[in-house]
Amino acid sequence: MPKHIFVTGGVVSSLGKGLTASSLGRLLKMRGLRVTMQKLDPYINVDPGTMNPYEHGEVFVTDDGGETDLDLGHYERFIDESLTRSSNATTGSIYQAVLAAERRGDYLGKTVQVIPHITDEIKRRIQRVSTDDVDVVITEVGGTVGDIEILPFLEAIRQFRKDAGRDNVCYVHVTLVPFIGPAGEQKTKPTQHSVTELRSRGIQPDIIVCRSEAPLSEELKRKISNLCDVDEQAVVNAADARNIYELPLILHDEGLDTVALEVLRLETEEIDLQPWTALVHTVEAATRPVRIGLIGKYVQLPDAYLSVVESLKHAGFHHGAGVEIEWIQAEDVEGLLAQDRLAALDGLVIPGGFGARGFEGKIAAARYARENEIPCLGLCLGLHAMTVEFARDVAGLAEANSTEFEPTTRHPVIDLMHDQREVTEKGGTMRLGAYYAVLSPGTRVHTAYGEPVVSERHRHRFEFNPQYRSRLEQAGLICSGVSPDRRLVEFIELADHPYWVATQAHPEFKSRPDRPHPLFRDLIGAALDRSANRIDGMQTTN
Ligand code: GLN
């Protein structure tokens, strides 16, 4: 039976609980264990798919089409395993299952209650990922201890240790040790309160991970150990790191994986840190500046584009380049162009999105990139913008548009997919998850991937209208990847441009720190060429 680690958070949200859990997952993998991860989210939405990115950040899509919490992206990037929709459960989905069972009559005669029915369903979700092919399941409980919504989850994980046996479960609590300026001191009180709250729910943490700006002294760790009743070596300090990929090494130095394995009475092979240390060196050496404009709608909240940002960074690591992201509000593009403010960029990404706001700005950015030979990568809605721009400005279809934004457009070059026409519900009804595409030999995407058939994750309703394909191809557009039945266009590109590539998919979900996604890798490659040429050009004119 797999062992279980539960990660809870206290004091404040956004402590990096997901990164801590992911780092622990990586450390256990580096010891030869088979690890899977899961997130339990206390909110009532059935999944984050219908939530505004401002509310929740990016929606991470799994191969099997799950629309999940962005922490699953961290999990996949750190433990390098593809997860499924089972790795994310919300209060909403748990109640949905219990209520469906109640309607079916499964509980006939019984009063359906939070304890035991909701808590049993939570435990069932935890068991669902606890399969024979894993050694350790790490479950992160979203939210903060002390929240009303979190109570059934705490009760379920408390019961879980009773059911599974003491040595099979380890509780890790992540807290904050703030530095109070006027007192000039780091304070342990919030940690004490949070642990007291956790204990009042029957959970005594085995390990406390203290987030802090500066490292904690041994004395402070001793104090936390005494007051919170955990071993001194089980007080682990995660002081702010230079980059997130350093975190596993920091936590290992602090003994996190060693203590967790002791609690779980697990013996493993020696840890092999070498590949991860090499990665961190590569990250630190990636300093050659390259400026990429990200033309988005939700740019005030960078978490809305988390996987895109990570993919750009990974691609930078590969080239020894430090990617500087210029966050550009799509609605502002036309004004910025008038001031020639995009000329200093080395490359552009037009990411996915929903809703009309900013779409014309994305089209303007696409035009600028095409005409000025700026490397440009379009993702999902980005492909829509680049297709509309090409249709309007190159293929002579001045009124081209996407029917998402102009249902009666004369030239619907982007249109609703057939099987979407009858759909009335919003949640979980898009074309979701992994689909294959066949790439045309000799094209840029084929060269980038180095294979003829690729699989990428999707999340969209609208797409390239095949009725316009030959017209756009005659004007010079290359449809470089199509669905295996050849009906759907999945990749487009231009030949006479340094890098003008778009995909209907979301390749950002599959990039890894040590294995950058080929489309991002080649975007940054082309952007670095542009940057070098620009510097040369400047030197010649001087
Ligand atoms: N809004 C577009 C669609 O539904 C694009 C979605 C996206 O970019 N993920 O098709």
PDB file of C-alpha atoms in Angstrom, residues 181-458:
ATOM      1  CA  GLY A 181      10.442  45.548  10.891  1.00  0.00           C
ATOM      2  CA  PRO A 182      10.052  47.818  13.936  1.00  0.00           C
ATOM      3  CA  ALA A 183      10.850  44.968  16.338  1.00  0.00           C
ATOM      4  CA  GLY A 184      13.683  43.809  14.073  1.00  0.00           C
ATOM      5  CA  GLU A 185      12.647  40.212  14.753  1.00  0.00           C
ATOM      6  CA  GLN A 186      11.217  37.148  13.133  1.00  0.00           C
ATOM      7  CA  LYS A 187       8.036  36.093  14.883  1.00  0.00           C
ATOM      8  CA  THR A 188       6.886  32.561  15.630  1.00  0.00           C
ATOM      9  CA  LYS A 189       3.471  33.404  17.088  1.00  0.00           C
ATOM     10  CA  PRO A 190       1.467  32.992  13.848  1.00  0.00           C
ATOM     11  CA  THR A 191       2.998  29.508  13.472  1.00  0.00           C
ATOM     12  CA  GLN A 192       2.060  28.615  17.049  1.00  0.00           C
ATOM     13  CA  HIS A 193      -1.527  29.762  16.487  1.00  0.00           C
ATOM     14  CA  SER A 194      -1.833  27.895  13.252  1.00  0.00           C
ATOM     15  CA  VAL A 195      -0.527  24.662  14.765  1.00  0.00           C
ATOM     16  CA  THR A 196      -2.917  25.098  17.710  1.00  0.00           C
ATOM     17  CA  GLU A 197      -5.782  25.425  15.232  1.00  0.00           C
ATOM     18  CA  LEU A 198      -4.646  22.310  13.369  1.00  0.00           C
ATOM     19  CA  ARG A 199      -4.379  20.380  16.634  1.00  0.00           C
ATOM     20  CA  SER A 200      -7.872  21.455  17.623  1.00  0.00           C
ATOM     21  CA  ARG A 201      -8.961  19.484  14.546  1.00  0.00           C
ATOM     22  CA  GLY A 202      -7.066  16.463  15.805  1.00  0.00           C
ATOM     23  CA  ILE A 203      -3.992  16.769  13.614  1.00  0.00           C
ATOM     24  CA  GLN A 204      -0.552  17.055  15.149  1.00  0.00           C
ATOM     25  CA  PRO A 205       1.906  17.955  12.386  1.00  0.00           C
ATOM     26  CA  ASP A 206       4.957  15.721  11.993  1.00  0.00           C
ATOM     27  CA  ILE A 207       6.884  18.391  10.124  1.00  0.00           C
ATOM     28  CA  ILE A 208       6.549  22.168  10.060  1.00  0.00           C
ATOM     29  CA  VAL A 209       7.910  23.977   7.036  1.00  0.00           C
ATOM     30  CA  CYS A 210       8.519  27.618   7.931  1.00  0.00           C
ATOM     31  CA  ARG A 211       8.540  30.073   5.074  1.00  0.00           C
ATOM     32  CA  SER A 212      10.561  33.187   5.818  1.00  0.00           C
ATOM     33  CA  GLU A 213      12.341  35.986   4.043  1.00  0.00           C
ATOM     34  CA  ALA A 214      15.701  35.427   5.737  1.00  0.00           C
ATOM     35  CA  PRO A 215      16.931  32.115   7.191  1.00  0.00           C
ATOM     36  CA  LEU A 216      15.719  31.190  10.681  1.00  0.00           C
ATOM     37  CA  SER A 217      18.234  30.852  13.487  1.00  0.00           C
ATOM     38  CA  GLU A 218      18.659  27.501  15.266  1.00  0.00           C
ATOM     39  CA  GLU A 219      17.277  29.176  18.358  1.00  0.00           C
ATOM     40  CA  LEU A 220      14.056  30.110  16.630  1.00  0.00           C
ATOM     41  CA  LYS A 221      13.711  26.587  15.249  1.00  0.00           C
ATOM     42  CA  ARG A 222      14.161  25.241  18.783  1.00  0.00           C
ATOM     43  CA  LYS A 223      11.457  27.563  20.000  1.00  0.00           C
ATOM     44  CA  ILE A 224       9.031  26.351  17.328  1.00  0.00           C
ATOM     45  CA  SER A 225       9.993  22.769  18.097  1.00  0.00           C
ATOM     46  CA  ASN A 226       9.249  23.248  21.804  1.00  0.00           C
ATOM     47  CA  LEU A 227       6.048  25.215  21.453  1.00  0.00           C
ATOM     48  CA  CYS A 228       4.566  23.162  18.624  1.00  0.00           C
ATOM     49  CA  ASP A 229       5.755  19.813  19.897  1.00  0.00           C
ATOM     50  CA  VAL A 230       7.636  18.621  16.819  1.00  0.00           C
ATOM     51  CA  ASP A 231      11.193  17.311  16.735  1.00  0.00           C
ATOM     52  CA  GLU A 232      13.779  19.982  16.228  1.00  0.00           C
ATOM     53  CA  GLN A 233      14.968  18.386  13.006  1.00  0.00           C
ATOM     54  CA  ALA A 234      11.355  18.414  11.818  1.00  0.00           C
ATOM     55  CA  VAL A 235      11.276  22.216  11.815  1.00  0.00           C
ATOM     56  CA  VAL A 236      12.299  22.883   8.244  1.00  0.00           C
ATOM     57  CA  ASN A 237      13.078  26.346   7.001  1.00  0.00           C
ATOM     58  CA  ALA A 238      12.262  27.417   3.458  1.00  0.00           C
ATOM     59  CA  ALA A 239      13.743  30.884   3.248  1.00  0.00           C
ATOM     60  CA  ASP A 240      13.051  32.817   0.030  1.00  0.00           C
ATOM     61  CA  ALA A 241      14.899  31.225  -2.873  1.00  0.00           C
ATOM     62  CA  ARG A 242      16.466  32.881  -5.928  1.00  0.00           C
ATOM     63  CA  ASN A 243      14.363  30.737  -8.212  1.00  0.00           C
ATOM     64  CA  ILE A 244      11.707  28.110  -7.604  1.00  0.00           C
ATOM     65  CA  TYR A 245      13.832  25.298  -8.970  1.00  0.00           C
ATOM     66  CA  GLU A 246      16.293  25.808  -6.127  1.00  0.00           C
ATOM     67  CA  LEU A 247      13.658  24.857  -3.591  1.00  0.00           C
ATOM     68  CA  PRO A 248      14.142  21.049  -3.641  1.00  0.00           C
ATOM     69  CA  LEU A 249      17.844  21.513  -2.876  1.00  0.00           C
ATOM     70  CA  ILE A 250      17.122  23.947  -0.033  1.00  0.00           C
ATOM     71  CA  LEU A 251      14.510  21.651   1.480  1.00  0.00           C
ATOM     72  CA  HIS A 252      16.839  18.673   1.172  1.00  0.00           C
ATOM     73  CA  ASP A 253      19.600  20.565   2.999  1.00  0.00           C
ATOM     74  CA  GLU A 254      17.041  21.289   5.707  1.00  0.00           C
ATOM     75  CA  GLY A 255      16.258  17.587   5.957  1.00  0.00           C
ATOM     76  CA  LEU A 256      12.656  17.591   4.749  1.00  0.00           C
ATOM     77  CA  ASP A 257      12.787  14.329   2.783  1.00  0.00           C
ATOM     78  CA  THR A 258      14.882  12.575   5.452  1.00  0.00           C
ATOM     79  CA  VAL A 259      12.399  13.398   8.205  1.00  0.00           C
ATOM     80  CA  ALA A 260       9.381  12.510   6.047  1.00  0.00           C
ATOM     81  CA  LEU A 261      10.892   9.103   5.305  1.00  0.00           C
ATOM     82  CA  GLU A 262      11.584   8.520   9.005  1.00  0.00           C
ATOM     83  CA  VAL A 263       7.997   9.347   9.876  1.00  0.00           C
ATOM     84  CA  LEU A 264       6.803   6.955   7.179  1.00  0.00           C
ATOM     85  CA  ARG A 265       9.390   4.308   8.113  1.00  0.00           C
ATOM     86  CA  LEU A 266      10.475   4.102   4.509  1.00  0.00           C
ATOM     87  CA  GLU A 267      13.947   3.064   3.442  1.00  0.00           C
ATOM     88  CA  THR A 268      15.162   4.181   0.061  1.00  0.00           C
ATOM     89  CA  GLU A 269      18.256   4.210  -2.055  1.00  0.00           C
ATOM     90  CA  GLU A 270      20.726   7.092  -1.684  1.00  0.00           C
ATOM     91  CA  ILE A 271      19.414  10.313  -3.102  1.00  0.00           C
ATOM     92  CA  ASP A 272      20.859  11.289  -6.491  1.00  0.00           C
ATOM     93  CA  LEU A 273      20.790  15.069  -6.486  1.00  0.00           C
ATOM     94  CA  GLN A 274      23.165  15.461  -9.402  1.00  0.00           C
ATOM     95  CA  PRO A 275      20.660  16.030 -12.248  1.00  0.00           C
ATOM     96  CA  TRP A 276      18.734  18.610 -10.238  1.00  0.00           C
ATOM     97  CA  THR A 277      21.908  20.391  -9.100  1.00  0.00           C
ATOM     98  CA  ALA A 278      22.950  20.548 -12.748  1.00  0.00           C
ATOM     99  CA  LEU A 279      19.555  22.037 -13.619  1.00  0.00           C
ATOM    100  CA  VAL A 280      19.912  24.717 -10.951  1.00  0.00           C
ATOM    101  CA  HIS A 281      23.366  25.597 -12.311  1.00  0.00           C
ATOM    102  CA  THR A 282      21.878  25.907 -15.793  1.00  0.00           C
ATOM    103  CA  VAL A 283      19.137  28.154 -14.433  1.00  0.00           C
ATOM    104  CA  GLU A 284      21.662  30.362 -12.685  1.00  0.00           C
ATOM    105  CA  ALA A 285      23.837  30.594 -15.779  1.00  0.00           C
ATOM    106  CA  ALA A 286      20.891  31.661 -17.952  1.00  0.00           C
ATOM    107  CA  THR A 287      21.628  35.358 -17.961  1.00  0.00           C
ATOM    108  CA  ARG A 288      21.803  36.505 -21.574  1.00  0.00           C
ATOM    109  CA  PRO A 289      18.877  38.914 -21.700  1.00  0.00           C
ATOM    110  CA  VAL A 290      16.025  38.340 -24.119  1.00  0.00           C
ATOM    111  CA  ARG A 291      12.832  40.400 -24.035  1.00  0.00           C
ATOM    112  CA  ILE A 292       9.567  38.716 -24.807  1.00  0.00           C
ATOM    113  CA  GLY A 293       6.269  40.588 -24.975  1.00  0.00           C
ATOM    114  CA  LEU A 294       3.311  38.660 -23.605  1.00  0.00           C
ATOM    115  CA  ILE A 295       0.166  40.132 -25.135  1.00  0.00           C
ATOM    116  CA  GLY A 296      -2.560  39.194 -22.702  1.00  0.00           C
ATOM    117  CA  LYS A 297      -5.830  40.151 -21.175  1.00  0.00           C
ATOM    118  CA  TYR A 298      -5.150  39.190 -17.573  1.00  0.00           C
ATOM    119  CA  VAL A 299      -1.656  40.677 -17.340  1.00  0.00           C
ATOM    120  CA  GLN A 300      -2.206  42.211 -13.900  1.00  0.00           C
ATOM    121  CA  LEU A 301      -2.210  38.687 -12.524  1.00  0.00           C
ATOM    122  CA  PRO A 302       0.820  36.841 -13.900  1.00  0.00           C
ATOM    123  CA  ASP A 303      -0.510  33.577 -12.392  1.00  0.00           C
ATOM    124  CA  ALA A 304      -3.106  33.650 -15.174  1.00  0.00           C
ATOM    125  CA  TYR A 305      -0.266  32.721 -17.557  1.00  0.00           C
ATOM    126  CA  LEU A 306       1.810  30.605 -15.177  1.00  0.00           C
ATOM    127  CA  SER A 307       2.626  27.723 -17.526  1.00  0.00           C
ATOM    128  CA  VAL A 308       3.378  30.076 -20.431  1.00  0.00           C
ATOM    129  CA  VAL A 309       5.809  32.001 -18.242  1.00  0.00           C
ATOM    130  CA  GLU A 310       7.456  28.817 -16.990  1.00  0.00           C
ATOM    131  CA  SER A 311       7.735  27.506 -20.568  1.00  0.00           C
ATOM    132  CA  LEU A 312       9.466  30.719 -21.661  1.00  0.00           C
ATOM    133  CA  LYS A 313      11.877  30.408 -18.744  1.00  0.00           C
ATOM    134  CA  HIS A 314      12.604  26.747 -19.530  1.00  0.00           C
ATOM    135  CA  ALA A 315      13.350  27.689 -23.130  1.00  0.00           C
ATOM    136  CA  GLY A 316      15.650  30.420 -21.832  1.00  0.00           C
ATOM    137  CA  PHE A 317      17.514  27.927 -19.612  1.00  0.00           C
ATOM    138  CA  HIS A 318      18.211  25.843 -22.708  1.00  0.00           C
ATOM    139  CA  HIS A 319      19.787  28.811 -24.532  1.00  0.00           C
ATOM    140  CA  GLY A 320      21.556  30.293 -21.500  1.00  0.00           C
ATOM    141  CA  ALA A 321      19.124  33.207 -21.683  1.00  0.00           C
ATOM    142  CA  GLY A 322      17.267  35.001 -18.916  1.00  0.00           C
ATOM    143  CA  VAL A 323      13.825  35.741 -20.317  1.00  0.00           C
ATOM    144  CA  GLU A 324      12.489  39.148 -19.355  1.00  0.00           C
ATOM    145  CA  ILE A 325       8.761  39.296 -19.823  1.00  0.00           C
ATOM    146  CA  GLU A 326       7.164  42.513 -20.932  1.00  0.00           C
ATOM    147  CA  TRP A 327       3.535  42.282 -19.823  1.00  0.00           C
ATOM    148  CA  ILE A 328       1.439  43.984 -22.454  1.00  0.00           C
ATOM    149  CA  GLN A 329      -2.266  44.591 -21.987  1.00  0.00           C
ATOM    150  CA  ALA A 330      -3.831  43.569 -25.316  1.00  0.00           C
ATOM    151  CA  GLU A 331      -6.128  46.588 -25.302  1.00  0.00           C
ATOM    152  CA  ASP A 332      -3.100  48.895 -25.156  1.00  0.00           C
ATOM    153  CA  VAL A 333      -1.308  47.406 -28.169  1.00  0.00           C
ATOM    154  CA  GLU A 334      -2.601  49.847 -30.743  1.00  0.00           C
ATOM    155  CA  GLY A 335      -1.456  52.824 -28.630  1.00  0.00           C
ATOM    156  CA  LEU A 336       1.934  51.227 -28.007  1.00  0.00           C
ATOM    157  CA  LEU A 337       2.399  50.599 -31.698  1.00  0.00           C
ATOM    158  CA  ALA A 338       1.711  54.231 -32.464  1.00  0.00           C
ATOM    159  CA  GLN A 339       4.644  55.065 -30.186  1.00  0.00           C
ATOM    160  CA  ASP A 340       6.803  52.314 -31.693  1.00  0.00           C
ATOM    161  CA  ARG A 341       7.076  50.728 -28.266  1.00  0.00           C
ATOM    162  CA  LEU A 342       7.119  47.127 -29.432  1.00  0.00           C
ATOM    163  CA  ALA A 343      10.190  47.498 -31.632  1.00  0.00           C
ATOM    164  CA  ALA A 344      12.551  46.844 -28.732  1.00  0.00           C
ATOM    165  CA  LEU A 345      11.090  43.388 -28.138  1.00  0.00           C
ATOM    166  CA  ASP A 346      12.931  40.302 -29.288  1.00  0.00           C
ATOM    167  CA  GLY A 347       9.835  38.135 -29.537  1.00  0.00           C
ATOM    168  CA  LEU A 348       6.137  37.916 -28.817  1.00  0.00           C
ATOM    169  CA  VAL A 349       3.751  35.375 -27.351  1.00  0.00           C
ATOM    170  CA  ILE A 350       0.024  35.674 -27.930  1.00  0.00           C
ATOM    171  CA  PRO A 351      -1.487  33.303 -25.374  1.00  0.00           C
ATOM    172  CA  GLY A 352      -4.948  31.795 -25.010  1.00  0.00           C
ATOM    173  CA  GLY A 353      -7.978  33.627 -23.713  1.00  0.00           C
ATOM    174  CA  PHE A 354     -11.723  34.062 -23.761  1.00  0.00           C
ATOM    175  CA  GLY A 355     -13.977  36.995 -24.592  1.00  0.00           C
ATOM    176  CA  ALA A 356     -13.775  39.867 -27.057  1.00  0.00           C
ATOM    177  CA  ARG A 357     -11.837  42.317 -24.914  1.00  0.00           C
ATOM    178  CA  GLY A 358      -8.360  42.778 -26.304  1.00  0.00           C
ATOM    179  CA  PHE A 359      -8.825  40.582 -29.388  1.00  0.00           C
ATOM    180  CA  GLU A 360      -8.252  43.446 -31.841  1.00  0.00           C
ATOM    181  CA  GLY A 361      -5.120  44.369 -29.891  1.00  0.00           C
ATOM    182  CA  LYS A 362      -3.859  40.809 -30.286  1.00  0.00           C
ATOM    183  CA  ILE A 363      -4.522  41.082 -34.027  1.00  0.00           C
ATOM    184  CA  ALA A 364      -2.583  44.352 -34.155  1.00  0.00           C
ATOM    185  CA  ALA A 365       0.325  42.690 -32.339  1.00  0.00           C
ATOM    186  CA  ALA A 366       0.190  39.759 -34.765  1.00  0.00           C
ATOM    187  CA  ARG A 367       0.333  42.161 -37.713  1.00  0.00           C
ATOM    188  CA  TYR A 368       3.266  44.019 -36.233  1.00  0.00           C
ATOM    189  CA  ALA A 369       5.149  40.777 -35.629  1.00  0.00           C
ATOM    190  CA  ARG A 370       4.511  39.528 -39.153  1.00  0.00           C
ATOM    191  CA  GLU A 371       5.422  42.764 -40.903  1.00  0.00           C
ATOM    192  CA  ASN A 372       8.469  43.487 -38.773  1.00  0.00           C
ATOM    193  CA  GLU A 373       9.826  39.967 -38.660  1.00  0.00           C
ATOM    194  CA  ILE A 374       9.495  39.693 -34.885  1.00  0.00           C
ATOM    195  CA  PRO A 375       9.457  36.046 -33.747  1.00  0.00           C
ATOM    196  CA  CYS A 376       5.918  35.297 -32.643  1.00  0.00           C
ATOM    197  CA  LEU A 377       4.239  32.260 -31.089  1.00  0.00           C
ATOM    198  CA  GLY A 378       0.434  32.022 -30.932  1.00  0.00           C
ATOM    199  CA  LEU A 379      -1.320  29.690 -28.508  1.00  0.00           C
ATOM    200  CA  CYS A 380      -4.978  28.779 -29.025  1.00  0.00           C
ATOM    201  CA  LEU A 381      -6.650  32.231 -29.116  1.00  0.00           C
ATOM    202  CA  GLY A 382      -3.238  33.411 -30.341  1.00  0.00           C
ATOM    203  CA  LEU A 383      -3.680  31.174 -33.390  1.00  0.00           C
ATOM    204  CA  HIS A 384      -7.110  32.709 -33.900  1.00  0.00           C
ATOM    205  CA  ALA A 385      -5.680  36.245 -33.826  1.00  0.00           C
ATOM    206  CA  MET A 386      -2.824  35.367 -36.183  1.00  0.00           C
ATOM    207  CA  THR A 387      -5.203  33.633 -38.616  1.00  0.00           C
ATOM    208  CA  VAL A 388      -7.645  36.558 -38.663  1.00  0.00           C
ATOM    209  CA  GLU A 389      -4.793  39.006 -39.200  1.00  0.00           C
ATOM    210  CA  PHE A 390      -3.365  36.967 -42.058  1.00  0.00           C
ATOM    211  CA  ALA A 391      -6.809  36.627 -43.659  1.00  0.00           C
ATOM    212  CA  ARG A 392      -7.476  40.354 -43.406  1.00  0.00           C
ATOM    213  CA  ASP A 393      -4.115  41.724 -44.408  1.00  0.00           C
ATOM    214  CA  VAL A 394      -2.569  39.116 -46.667  1.00  0.00           C
ATOM    215  CA  ALA A 395      -5.440  37.073 -48.134  1.00  0.00           C
ATOM    216  CA  GLY A 396      -7.573  40.148 -48.820  1.00  0.00           C
ATOM    217  CA  LEU A 397     -10.501  39.122 -46.613  1.00  0.00           C
ATOM    218  CA  ALA A 398     -10.857  42.501 -44.924  1.00  0.00           C
ATOM    219  CA  GLU A 399     -13.924  41.451 -42.942  1.00  0.00           C
ATOM    220  CA  ALA A 400     -12.488  38.214 -41.611  1.00  0.00           C
ATOM    221  CA  ASN A 401     -13.066  37.499 -37.932  1.00  0.00           C
ATOM    222  CA  SER A 402     -13.775  34.786 -35.399  1.00  0.00           C
ATOM    223  CA  THR A 403     -17.460  34.000 -34.833  1.00  0.00           C
ATOM    224  CA  GLU A 404     -16.640  33.993 -31.116  1.00  0.00           C
ATOM    225  CA  PHE A 405     -16.537  37.778 -31.320  1.00  0.00           C
ATOM    226  CA  GLU A 406     -18.611  38.521 -34.434  1.00  0.00           C
ATOM    227  CA  PRO A 407     -21.171  35.769 -34.999  1.00  0.00           C
ATOM    228  CA  THR A 408     -22.336  37.160 -38.346  1.00  0.00           C
ATOM    229  CA  THR A 409     -18.943  37.983 -39.797  1.00  0.00           C
ATOM    230  CA  ARG A 410     -18.720  37.726 -43.577  1.00  0.00           C
ATOM    231  CA  HIS A 411     -15.568  35.633 -43.423  1.00  0.00           C
ATOM    232  CA  PRO A 412     -15.659  33.319 -40.389  1.00  0.00           C
ATOM    233  CA  VAL A 413     -12.059  32.114 -40.663  1.00  0.00           C
ATOM    234  CA  ILE A 414     -12.355  30.959 -37.043  1.00  0.00           C
ATOM    235  CA  ASP A 415     -15.605  29.221 -36.249  1.00  0.00           C
ATOM    236  CA  LEU A 416     -17.370  27.074 -33.688  1.00  0.00           C
ATOM    237  CA  MET A 417     -16.583  23.404 -33.977  1.00  0.00           C
ATOM    238  CA  HIS A 418     -19.430  21.225 -35.169  1.00  0.00           C
ATOM    239  CA  ASP A 419     -19.902  19.260 -31.985  1.00  0.00           C
ATOM    240  CA  GLN A 420     -20.047  22.497 -29.956  1.00  0.00           C
ATOM    241  CA  ARG A 421     -23.182  23.824 -31.652  1.00  0.00           C
ATOM    242  CA  GLU A 422     -25.669  22.009 -29.438  1.00  0.00           C
ATOM    243  CA  VAL A 423     -23.810  22.496 -26.164  1.00  0.00           C
ATOM    244  CA  THR A 424     -25.618  24.664 -23.632  1.00  0.00           C
ATOM    245  CA  GLU A 425     -23.728  23.978 -20.382  1.00  0.00           C
ATOM    246  CA  LYS A 426     -20.539  25.924 -19.783  1.00  0.00           C
ATOM    247  CA  GLY A 427     -18.537  23.621 -17.489  1.00  0.00           C
ATOM    248  CA  GLY A 428     -16.355  20.895 -19.004  1.00  0.00           C
ATOM    249  CA  THR A 429     -17.870  21.175 -22.480  1.00  0.00           C
ATOM    250  CA  MET A 430     -14.949  22.405 -24.557  1.00  0.00           C
ATOM    251  CA  ARG A 431     -12.643  20.296 -26.696  1.00  0.00           C
ATOM    252  CA  LEU A 432     -10.445  19.293 -23.797  1.00  0.00           C
ATOM    253  CA  GLY A 433      -7.309  17.262 -23.272  1.00  0.00           C
ATOM    254  CA  ALA A 434      -4.732  15.561 -25.452  1.00  0.00           C
ATOM    255  CA  TYR A 435      -5.218  15.168 -29.198  1.00  0.00           C
ATOM    256  CA  TYR A 436      -2.785  13.957 -31.817  1.00  0.00           C
ATOM    257  CA  ALA A 437      -1.634  16.034 -34.771  1.00  0.00           C
ATOM    258  CA  VAL A 438       0.254  14.976 -37.876  1.00  0.00           C
ATOM    259  CA  LEU A 439       3.004  17.350 -38.937  1.00  0.00           C
ATOM    260  CA  SER A 440       4.028  18.041 -42.545  1.00  0.00           C
ATOM    261  CA  PRO A 441       7.618  17.048 -43.279  1.00  0.00           C
ATOM    262  CA  GLY A 442      10.047  19.893 -43.680  1.00  0.00           C
ATOM    263  CA  THR A 443       7.930  22.468 -41.864  1.00  0.00           C
ATOM    264  CA  ARG A 444       9.240  24.486 -38.959  1.00  0.00           C
ATOM    265  CA  VAL A 445       7.085  22.688 -36.426  1.00  0.00           C
ATOM    266  CA  HIS A 446       8.121  19.311 -37.780  1.00  0.00           C
ATOM    267  CA  THR A 447      11.770  20.288 -37.448  1.00  0.00           C
ATOM    268  CA  ALA A 448      11.144  21.684 -33.969  1.00  0.00           C
ATOM    269  CA  TYR A 449       9.439  18.564 -32.626  1.00  0.00           C
ATOM    270  CA  GLY A 450      11.628  16.183 -34.630  1.00  0.00           C
ATOM    271  CA  GLU A 451       8.737  13.735 -34.941  1.00  0.00           C
ATOM    272  CA  PRO A 452       5.865  13.314 -37.405  1.00  0.00           C
ATOM    273  CA  VAL A 453       3.039  12.796 -34.892  1.00  0.00           C
ATOM    274  CA  VAL A 454       2.673  14.815 -31.700  1.00  0.00           C
ATOM    275  CA  SER A 455       0.155  15.020 -28.890  1.00  0.00           C
ATOM    276  CA  GLU A 456      -0.804  18.302 -27.244  1.00  0.00           C
ATOM    277  CA  ARG A 457      -3.477  19.395 -24.796  1.00  0.00           C
ATOM    278  CA  HIS A 458      -6.457  21.461 -25.903  1.00  0.00           C
TER     279      HIS A 458
END
